[in-house]
PDB file of C-alpha atoms in Angstrom:
ATOM      1  CA  UNK A  97       3.718  11.705  -3.973  1.00 42.00           C
ATOM      2  CA  UNK A  98       1.048  14.370  -3.924  1.00 43.00           C
ATOM      3  CA  UNK A  99       0.366  16.705  -0.993  1.00 39.00           C
ATOM      4  CA  UNK A 100       1.013  15.453   2.515  1.00 41.00           C
ATOM      5  CA  UNK A 101      -1.688  17.337   4.402  1.00 39.00           C
ATOM      6  CA  UNK A 102      -5.205  16.145   5.198  1.00 36.00           C
ATOM      7  CA  UNK A 103      -6.769  18.221   2.421  1.00 33.00           C
ATOM      8  CA  UNK A 104      -5.774  16.545  -0.782  1.00 35.00           C
ATOM      9  CA  UNK A 105      -7.239  16.899  -4.261  1.00 32.00           C
ATOM     10  CA  UNK A 106      -6.169  13.369  -5.095  1.00 36.00           C
ATOM     11  CA  UNK A 107      -8.680  10.681  -4.194  1.00 38.00           C
ATOM     12  CA  UNK A 108      -7.205   7.235  -4.530  1.00 41.00           C
ATOM     13  CA  UNK A 109      -8.714   3.805  -3.970  1.00 44.00           C
ATOM     14  CA  UNK A 110      -6.991   0.471  -4.025  1.00 45.00           C
ATOM     15  CA  UNK A 111      -9.241  -2.518  -4.495  1.00 47.00           C
ATOM     16  CA  UNK A 112      -7.388  -5.773  -4.094  1.00 44.00           C
ATOM     17  CA  UNK A 113      -8.442  -9.115  -5.550  1.00 44.00           C
ATOM     18  CA  UNK A 114      -6.626 -12.435  -5.156  1.00 44.00           C
ATOM     19  CA  UNK A 115      -4.945 -14.506  -7.879  1.00 44.00           C
ATOM     20  CA  UNK A 116      -2.462 -17.338  -7.475  1.00 45.00           C
ATOM     21  CA  UNK A 117       0.825 -17.446  -9.358  1.00 45.00           C
ATOM     22  CA  UNK A 118       3.577 -20.030  -8.774  1.00 46.00           C
ATOM     23  CA  UNK A 119       7.127 -18.704  -8.471  1.00 45.00           C
ATOM     24  CA  UNK A 120       9.958 -21.170  -8.041  1.00 43.00           C
ATOM     25  CA  UNK A 121       9.494 -23.591  -5.167  1.00 42.00           C
ATOM     26  CA  UNK A 122       6.988 -21.444  -3.286  1.00 58.00           C
ATOM     27  CA  UNK A 123       3.586 -20.010  -4.058  1.00 69.00           C
ATOM     28  CA  UNK A 124       3.238 -16.259  -4.414  1.00 73.00           C
ATOM     29  CA  UNK A 125      -0.185 -14.649  -4.429  1.00 82.00           C
ATOM     30  CA  UNK A 126      -0.519 -11.751  -6.833  1.00 82.00           C
ATOM     31  CA  UNK A 127      -2.888  -8.883  -6.188  1.00 83.00           C
ATOM     32  CA  UNK A 128      -5.057  -7.226  -8.813  1.00 78.00           C
ATOM     33  CA  UNK A 129      -5.243  -3.544  -7.939  1.00 79.00           C
ATOM     34  CA  UNK A 130      -7.878  -1.097  -9.085  1.00 79.00           C
ATOM     35  CA  UNK A 131      -6.609   2.430  -8.604  1.00 78.00           C
ATOM     36  CA  UNK A 132      -9.092   5.284  -8.954  1.00 77.00           C
ATOM     37  CA  UNK A 133      -8.333   8.948  -8.417  1.00 75.00           C
ATOM     38  CA  UNK A 134      -9.644  12.378  -9.289  1.00 73.00           C
ATOM     39  CA  UNK A 135      -7.470  14.050 -11.828  1.00 71.00           C
ATOM     40  CA  UNK A 136      -6.033  17.239 -10.237  1.00 75.00           C
ATOM     41  CA  UNK A 137      -7.939  20.323 -11.367  1.00 80.00           C
ATOM     42  CA  UNK A 138     -10.782  18.214 -12.742  1.00 81.00           C
ATOM     43  CA  UNK A 139     -13.905  16.408 -11.596  1.00 83.00           C
ATOM     44  CA  UNK A 140     -13.034  13.406 -13.784  1.00 83.00           C
ATOM     45  CA  UNK A 141     -12.304  10.126 -12.007  1.00 82.00           C
ATOM     46  CA  UNK A 142      -9.549   8.080 -13.607  1.00 81.00           C
ATOM     47  CA  UNK A 143      -9.449   4.312 -13.007  1.00 82.00           C
ATOM     48  CA  UNK A 144      -6.678   1.852 -13.760  1.00 83.00           C
ATOM     49  CA  UNK A 145      -6.494  -1.888 -13.150  1.00 83.00           C
ATOM     50  CA  UNK A 146      -3.258  -3.840 -12.968  1.00 79.00           C
ATOM     51  CA  UNK A 147      -2.058  -7.212 -11.721  1.00 82.00           C
ATOM     52  CA  UNK A 148       0.904  -5.466 -10.168  1.00 80.00           C
ATOM     53  CA  UNK A 149       1.042  -6.354  -6.501  1.00 85.00           C
ATOM     54  CA  UNK A 150       2.175  -9.309  -4.405  1.00 86.00           C
ATOM     55  CA  UNK A 151       0.625 -10.299  -1.105  1.00 86.00           C
ATOM     56  CA  UNK A 152       3.067 -10.578   1.778  1.00 87.00           C
ATOM     57  CA  UNK A 153       3.930 -14.191   2.619  1.00 83.00           C
ATOM     58  CA  UNK A 154       2.059 -13.979   5.965  1.00 82.00           C
ATOM     59  CA  UNK A 155      -0.761 -11.718   4.736  1.00 85.00           C
ATOM     60  CA  UNK A 156      -4.393 -12.765   4.843  1.00 85.00           C
ATOM     61  CA  UNK A 157      -5.608 -13.260   1.273  1.00 86.00           C
ATOM     62  CA  UNK A 158      -8.590 -10.953   1.082  1.00 84.00           C
ATOM     63  CA  UNK A 159      -9.535  -7.735  -0.625  1.00 85.00           C
ATOM     64  CA  UNK A 160      -9.657  -4.234   0.770  1.00 88.00           C
ATOM     65  CA  UNK A 161     -10.773  -0.821  -0.401  1.00 87.00           C
ATOM     66  CA  UNK A 162     -10.481   2.667   0.964  1.00 89.00           C
ATOM     67  CA  UNK A 163      -8.937   6.080   0.576  1.00 89.00           C
ATOM     68  CA  UNK A 164      -5.138   6.015   0.637  1.00 90.00           C
ATOM     69  CA  UNK A 165      -3.257   7.664   3.478  1.00 92.00           C
ATOM     70  CA  UNK A 166       0.466   8.335   3.485  1.00 92.00           C
ATOM     71  CA  UNK A 167       2.684   9.076   6.489  1.00 96.00           C
ATOM     72  CA  UNK A 168       2.394  12.750   7.424  1.00 94.00           C
ATOM     73  CA  UNK A 169       6.122  12.898   8.248  1.00 89.00           C
ATOM     74  CA  UNK A 170       8.729  14.188   5.744  1.00 86.00           C
ATOM     75  CA  UNK A 171       9.784  10.625   4.937  1.00 86.00           C
ATOM     76  CA  UNK A 172       7.236   8.066   3.795  1.00 91.00           C
ATOM     77  CA  UNK A 173       8.747   4.949   5.387  1.00 94.00           C
ATOM     78  CA  UNK A 174       6.599   4.835   8.587  1.00 95.00           C
ATOM     79  CA  UNK A 175       9.525   3.598  10.685  1.00 95.00           C
ATOM     80  CA  UNK A 176       8.890   5.808  13.712  1.00 95.00           C
ATOM     81  CA  UNK A 177       6.471   4.416  16.305  1.00 92.00           C
ATOM     82  CA  UNK A 178       4.698   7.797  16.540  1.00 94.00           C
ATOM     83  CA  UNK A 179       4.086   8.083  12.766  1.00 96.00           C
ATOM     84  CA  UNK A 180       0.657   9.463  11.854  1.00 95.00           C
ATOM     85  CA  UNK A 181      -1.075   9.315   8.474  1.00 96.00           C
ATOM     86  CA  UNK A 182      -2.925  11.842   6.327  1.00 94.00           C
ATOM     87  CA  UNK A 183      -6.158   9.832   6.647  1.00 92.00           C
ATOM     88  CA  UNK A 184      -7.769   8.409   9.761  1.00 86.00           C
ATOM     89  CA  UNK A 185     -11.408   7.804   8.834  1.00 90.00           C
ATOM     90  CA  UNK A 186     -12.082   4.134   8.075  1.00 89.00           C
ATOM     91  CA  UNK A 187     -11.781   2.452   5.726  1.00 92.00           C
ATOM     92  CA  UNK A 188      -8.356   3.620   4.581  1.00 94.00           C
ATOM     93  CA  UNK A 189      -5.229   2.005   3.151  1.00 92.00           C
ATOM     94  CA  UNK A 190      -1.706   2.886   4.289  1.00 94.00           C
ATOM     95  CA  UNK A 191       0.726   3.565   1.418  1.00 93.00           C
ATOM     96  CA  UNK A 192       4.270   3.232   2.811  1.00 94.00           C
ATOM     97  CA  UNK A 193       7.721   3.454   1.230  1.00 93.00           C
ATOM     98  CA  UNK A 194      10.003   0.434   1.558  1.00 90.00           C
ATOM     99  CA  UNK A 195      13.278   0.698   3.502  1.00 89.00           C
ATOM    100  CA  UNK A 196      14.899   1.837   6.781  1.00 92.00           C
ATOM    101  CA  UNK A 197      13.070  -0.657   9.052  1.00 94.00           C
ATOM    102  CA  UNK A 198      11.378  -4.052   8.892  1.00 93.00           C
ATOM    103  CA  UNK A 199       8.118  -4.707   7.081  1.00 93.00           C
ATOM    104  CA  UNK A 200       6.700  -5.807  10.438  1.00 93.00           C
ATOM    105  CA  UNK A 201       7.533  -2.388  11.970  1.00 95.00           C
ATOM    106  CA  UNK A 202       5.759  -0.604   9.099  1.00 95.00           C
ATOM    107  CA  UNK A 203       2.693  -2.826   9.315  1.00 95.00           C
ATOM    108  CA  UNK A 204       2.441  -2.395  13.106  1.00 95.00           C
ATOM    109  CA  UNK A 205       2.509   1.413  12.760  1.00 96.00           C
ATOM    110  CA  UNK A 206      -0.203   1.381  10.076  1.00 96.00           C
ATOM    111  CA  UNK A 207      -2.456  -1.068  11.936  1.00 95.00           C
ATOM    112  CA  UNK A 208      -2.050   0.882  15.181  1.00 95.00           C
ATOM    113  CA  UNK A 209      -3.276   3.965  13.271  1.00 96.00           C
ATOM    114  CA  UNK A 210      -6.348   2.064  12.015  1.00 95.00           C
ATOM    115  CA  UNK A 211      -5.405   1.088   8.445  1.00 95.00           C
ATOM    116  CA  UNK A 212      -7.683  -1.438   6.715  1.00 93.00           C
ATOM    117  CA  UNK A 213      -4.796  -2.635   4.512  1.00 93.00           C
ATOM    118  CA  UNK A 214      -1.115  -1.864   3.973  1.00 94.00           C
ATOM    119  CA  UNK A 215       0.574  -1.296   0.592  1.00 92.00           C
ATOM    120  CA  UNK A 216       4.375  -1.015   0.625  1.00 92.00           C
ATOM    121  CA  UNK A 217       6.095   0.384  -2.460  1.00 89.00           C
ATOM    122  CA  UNK A 218       9.717   0.310  -3.637  1.00 83.00           C
ATOM    123  CA  UNK A 219      11.955   3.298  -2.967  1.00 73.00           C
ATOM    124  CA  UNK A 220      12.169   5.575  -6.016  1.00 68.00           C
ATOM    125  CA  UNK A 221      15.225   4.803  -8.118  1.00 65.00           C
ATOM    126  CA  UNK A 222      15.598   1.192  -6.939  1.00 63.00           C
ATOM    127  CA  UNK A 223      13.846  -0.409  -9.870  1.00 64.00           C
ATOM    128  CA  UNK A 224      10.370  -1.715 -10.438  1.00 66.00           C
ATOM    129  CA  UNK A 225      10.824  -5.361  -9.504  1.00 71.00           C
ATOM    130  CA  UNK A 226       8.281  -6.568  -6.963  1.00 72.00           C
ATOM    131  CA  UNK A 227       9.531  -9.381  -4.740  1.00 72.00           C
ATOM    132  CA  UNK A 228       7.741 -11.478  -2.124  1.00 73.00           C
ATOM    133  CA  UNK A 229       7.644  -9.710   1.229  1.00 77.00           C
ATOM    134  CA  UNK A 230       8.398 -11.559   4.470  1.00 72.00           C
ATOM    135  CA  UNK A 231       6.851 -10.117   7.628  1.00 74.00           C
ATOM    136  CA  UNK A 232       6.146 -11.680  11.004  1.00 73.00           C
ATOM    137  CA  UNK A 233       2.827 -11.710  12.777  1.00 74.00           C
ATOM    138  CA  UNK A 234      -0.766 -12.694  12.318  1.00 78.00           C
ATOM    139  CA  UNK A 235      -2.523  -9.792  10.660  1.00 78.00           C
ATOM    140  CA  UNK A 236      -6.197  -9.194   9.948  1.00 89.00           C
ATOM    141  CA  UNK A 237      -5.411  -6.636   7.230  1.00 91.00           C
ATOM    142  CA  UNK A 238      -4.258  -7.353   3.674  1.00 89.00           C
ATOM    143  CA  UNK A 239      -0.571  -6.564   3.097  1.00 89.00           C
ATOM    144  CA  UNK A 240       0.642  -5.989  -0.457  1.00 90.00           C
ATOM    145  CA  UNK A 241       3.890  -4.820  -2.027  1.00 87.00           C
ATOM    146  CA  UNK A 242       4.025  -2.921  -5.338  1.00 86.00           C
ATOM    147  CA  UNK A 243       6.669  -1.305  -7.537  1.00 78.00           C
ATOM    148  CA  UNK A 244       7.330   2.412  -7.431  1.00 67.00           C
ATOM    149  CA  UNK A 245       5.962   2.652 -10.984  1.00 63.00           C
ATOM    150  CA  UNK A 246       2.550   1.562  -9.655  1.00 63.00           C
ATOM    151  CA  UNK A 247       2.513   4.446  -7.183  1.00 60.00           C
ATOM    152  CA  UNK A 248       3.956   7.014  -9.594  1.00 56.00           C
ATOM    153  CA  UNK A 249       0.563   8.542 -10.330  1.00 50.00           C
ATOM    154  CA  UNK A 250      -0.052   9.112  -6.629  1.00 49.00           C
TER     155      UNK A 250
END
């Protein structure tokens, strides 16, 4: 996952667009992500676009962009109420590992720290399937889940 301190050579942007995709009896909104980063040891910016995210079932359906911040703790799950992130200057997007607490807990921690959006990724080794995410609350920030393959470059 790259370096966990504030000085990071990896610059990453998520830009989220909205597309609708039916899945079974419910409607799932897919997210088109544009991921841009500076290649380590280079001044070249690399950009990738993928339709690889799903909006949370209670997420507002709008886009977001910003530098990505990860939890500055040894684990990346943002389950502790006092979790801080590697970025604090707006706009920024929280990138959080799935597991160990509810999605709502993770979102609350990120929003309390000032995140403009929240992206939750699968735990490494659990597969790359992305499933709809249920979380309680009325949020003003976009909330998206992605596979761990999507965040592998980070």
